[in-house]
Amino acid sequence: MSAIWKRRLGAAGMLVVAAVALEITRREAWLDGDQLGVIAAVASVVAAVAAWKATSRASDTAEAMAAIERDRWHVELTPQLEVHVRRPSVGERATLSIKLMGPPGLERLDAVTIQIRDDDVDRTPRTAGPPTAADVAAHIWGPLNFIPGIDNVPAPGRTTPPFPLEVGRMRPFAMTNTMRPFWWDDDDATRRWRLEVRDQPVRLWIECRLEGRKPWFIYREAKIESPFAPS
């Protein structure tokens, strides 16, 4: 239960007690013919209601301001990440490196998870049979994937396991060329796949977590850096 609702329930309890006291006072005053006593009791309940409303408004305002401040700090502490994908020589292997650069006040992240996102082409199956929607969703539509089994990466190589990251520290991950979809089975499929994805960036969805903070979700597009790529 939130602090606001706890305060409201406490104030409501006070009102119930005041109302009961008013009824008792009213009955006793009525029996004694003391009309001033009834008026005084009514006035005390009205004052209690006014105090409850003021307290409720103040509590709501304080909670809203605290939420705004938390959101401001969350934005200001958004991790500053340096991400590179490099292919140092001709071949299939590449390396993704990620480094936490800041901002000031953020010294580490407890858990970072990197996921490869697909391109923005609509590949919804148009006919029955292979590929199914599940086949399309499972395939990595981009130039590179992480290598399953290395760095504890699970198959099919779309997502890294969570890892901690300290400011100024770099974390590398091995990557390799993606394979064409299994339903591309014509003689020209491998060449078409290479041409379709070769010049695409590696699209990344990075989740950053720190205890006591809301998670950050950061999207990046990393162009493959290669010394032998044409200028």
C-alpha positions as a printed Julia matrix, in Angstrom:
231×3 Matrix{Float64}:
   0.0     0.0     0.0
   1.37    3.43   -0.93
   2.19    6.12    1.62
  -0.6     8.31    0.23
  -3.26    5.69    0.82
  -1.93    4.96    4.32
  -2.25    8.65    5.18
  -5.72    8.81    3.67
  -6.9     5.78    5.62
  -5.5     7.29    8.81
  -7.3    10.56    8.14
 -10.51    8.69    7.31
 -10.25    6.89   10.65
  -9.98   10.24   12.4
 -13.13   11.41   10.63
 -15.02    8.31   11.74
 -13.97    8.91   15.34
 -15.01   12.58   15.05
 -18.37   11.63   13.56
 -19.04    9.16   16.38
 -18.07   11.8    18.93
 -20.42   14.25   17.2
 -23.34   11.84   17.4
 -22.71   11.16   21.09
 -22.38   14.86   21.83
 -25.49   15.66   19.81
 -27.57   13.16   21.71
 -26.31   14.24   25.11
 -26.69   17.92   24.25
 -30.16   17.34   22.85
 -31.23   15.6    26.01
 -29.76   18.44   28.08
 -31.16   21.12   25.78
 -27.63   22.36   25.08
 -27.84   23.61   21.5
 -24.47   25.35   21.76
 -22.88   21.99   22.49
 -24.33   20.57   19.29
 -23.05   23.54   17.29
 -19.59   23.16   18.79
 -19.5    19.46   17.95
 -20.57   20.13   14.37
 -17.89   22.79   14.06
 -15.23   20.36   15.27
 -16.21   17.81   12.61
 -16.19   20.49    9.89
 -12.71   21.52   11.04
 -11.58   17.89   10.96
 -12.89   17.48    7.4
 -11.1    20.65    6.29
  -7.86   19.48    7.93
  -8.18   16.07    6.23
  -8.64   17.68    2.82
  -5.64   19.95    3.34
  -3.47   17.07    4.51
  -4.56   14.93    1.57
  -3.78   17.7    -0.94
  -0.4    18.35    0.66
   0.44   14.64    0.66
  -0.57   14.26   -2.99
   1.52   17.29   -3.95
   4.56   16.05   -2.02
   4.31   12.59   -3.6
   3.91   14.1    -7.08
   6.95   16.32   -6.58
   8.98   13.36   -5.32
   7.98   11.34   -8.41
   9.03   14.21  -10.69
  12.38   14.43   -8.91
  12.93   10.66   -9.22
  12.17   10.82  -12.95
  14.55   13.77  -13.37
  17.36   11.87  -11.67
  16.58    8.8   -13.75
  16.97   10.78  -16.97
  20.12   12.54  -15.78
  21.7     9.2   -14.85
  20.95    7.56  -18.22
  24.06    5.47  -18.95
  26.44    6.93  -21.5
  27.61    3.93  -23.52
  30.34    3.69  -26.1
  29.54    0.82  -28.47
  31.65   -0.41  -31.39
  31.41   -3.38  -33.72
  34.72   -4.1   -35.42
  35.81   -6.69  -37.95
  39.61   -6.54  -37.74
  40.35   -8.82  -40.7
  38.67  -10.48  -43.66
  36.44  -13.29  -42.45
  33.31  -14.04  -40.5
  34.42  -13.02  -37.0
  33.79   -9.61  -35.47
  33.83   -8.12  -31.97
  31.28   -5.97  -30.2
  32.72   -3.82  -27.42
  30.72   -1.82  -24.91
  32.11    0.67  -22.38
  30.36    2.68  -19.67
  31.54    6.32  -19.93
  29.27    8.05  -17.39
  27.46   10.25  -16.55
  28.94   11.69  -13.33
  27.24    9.99  -10.42
  26.89    6.65  -12.2
  29.9     4.52  -11.35
  28.62    1.09  -12.33
  25.73   -0.96  -13.64
  24.71   -4.16  -11.88
  23.4    -5.88  -15.0
  23.62   -5.04  -18.69
  21.91   -7.16  -21.35
  22.43   -6.64  -25.08
  19.87   -7.91  -27.57
  20.16   -7.83  -31.36
  17.13   -6.26  -32.99
  15.84   -7.15  -36.43
  15.69   -4.76  -39.36
  12.5    -2.83  -40.09
  11.37   -4.88  -43.08
   7.9    -6.42  -42.84
   8.53  -10.15  -43.25
   5.09  -11.42  -42.28
   4.49  -14.76  -44.06
   2.06  -14.34  -46.95
   1.4   -18.02  -47.66
   0.66  -21.15  -45.66
   3.49  -23.44  -44.67
   7.15  -22.59  -44.07
   8.1   -20.09  -43.0
   5.72  -19.72  -40.1
   5.45  -16.54  -38.06
   7.54  -18.31  -35.39
  10.24  -19.13  -37.97
  10.44  -15.49  -39.04
  10.51  -14.23  -35.44
  13.28  -16.66  -34.46
  15.58  -15.68  -37.3
  18.08  -12.84  -36.79
  17.53  -10.31  -39.58
  20.83   -8.49  -39.54
  24.48   -8.9   -40.47
  25.87  -10.38  -37.24
  24.9   -12.43  -34.22
  26.68  -13.32  -31.0
  28.4   -16.71  -31.05
  26.46  -19.25  -28.96
  28.61  -20.94  -26.34
  31.15  -18.12  -26.17
  30.81  -15.62  -23.29
  27.92  -17.82  -22.05
  25.75  -16.62  -24.92
  22.71  -18.9   -25.42
  21.53  -20.09  -28.84
  20.67  -18.7   -31.33
  23.02  -15.82  -30.44
  20.57  -12.97  -30.23
  21.08  -11.97  -26.58
  23.97  -11.79  -24.15
  23.61  -12.96  -20.56
  23.42  -10.1   -18.02
  26.84   -8.77  -17.01
  28.07   -6.01  -14.67
  29.84   -2.98  -16.09
  31.98   -0.39  -14.29
  32.66    3.08  -15.59
  35.71    3.14  -17.86
  35.69   -0.64  -18.33
  35.19   -2.28  -21.72
  33.38   -5.59  -22.23
  33.87   -7.46  -25.54
  31.63  -10.07  -27.16
  32.48  -12.29  -30.11
  30.19  -12.08  -33.15
  29.91  -13.85  -36.47
  28.01  -13.53  -39.73
  24.36  -14.51  -39.66
  23.12  -17.36  -41.83
  20.45  -17.11  -44.48
  16.97  -18.34  -43.51
  16.48  -22.08  -44.03
  13.55  -21.48  -46.35
  15.77  -19.54  -48.71
  16.8   -22.7   -50.51
  17.46  -21.61  -54.09
  20.95  -21.63  -55.59
  21.34  -17.86  -55.26
  20.1   -17.6   -51.65
  23.47  -17.25  -49.94
  24.57  -14.48  -52.27
  21.25  -12.65  -51.92
  21.42  -12.87  -48.13
  24.93  -11.48  -48.1
  23.96   -8.6   -50.33
  20.78   -7.87  -48.36
  22.39   -7.62  -44.94
  26.03   -6.75  -45.69
  25.74   -2.99  -45.36
  23.2    -2.94  -42.54
  24.19   -1.7   -39.07
  23.94   -3.98  -36.08
  20.78   -2.89  -34.28
  20.99   -3.22  -30.51
  18.55   -2.97  -27.6
  20.53   -2.47  -24.38
  18.93   -2.96  -20.97
  20.8    -1.43  -18.01
  19.91   -2.15  -14.38
  21.12   -0.73  -11.08
  19.73   -1.69   -7.69
  17.31    0.92   -6.38
  16.77    2.48   -9.82
  14.31    1.93  -12.63
  15.94    0.15  -15.58
  17.18    2.08  -18.6
  16.49    0.87  -22.15
  18.79    2.23  -24.84
  18.61    1.67  -28.6
  21.78    1.82  -30.67
  22.75    1.22  -34.28
  26.42    0.25  -34.66
  27.96    0.31  -38.11
  30.49   -2.47  -38.65
  33.93   -0.9   -38.58
  36.37   -2.64  -40.88
  39.82   -1.54  -42.13
  39.24   -3.21  -45.49
  35.77   -1.76  -46.09
  35.56    0.52  -49.17
  35.58    4.24  -48.3
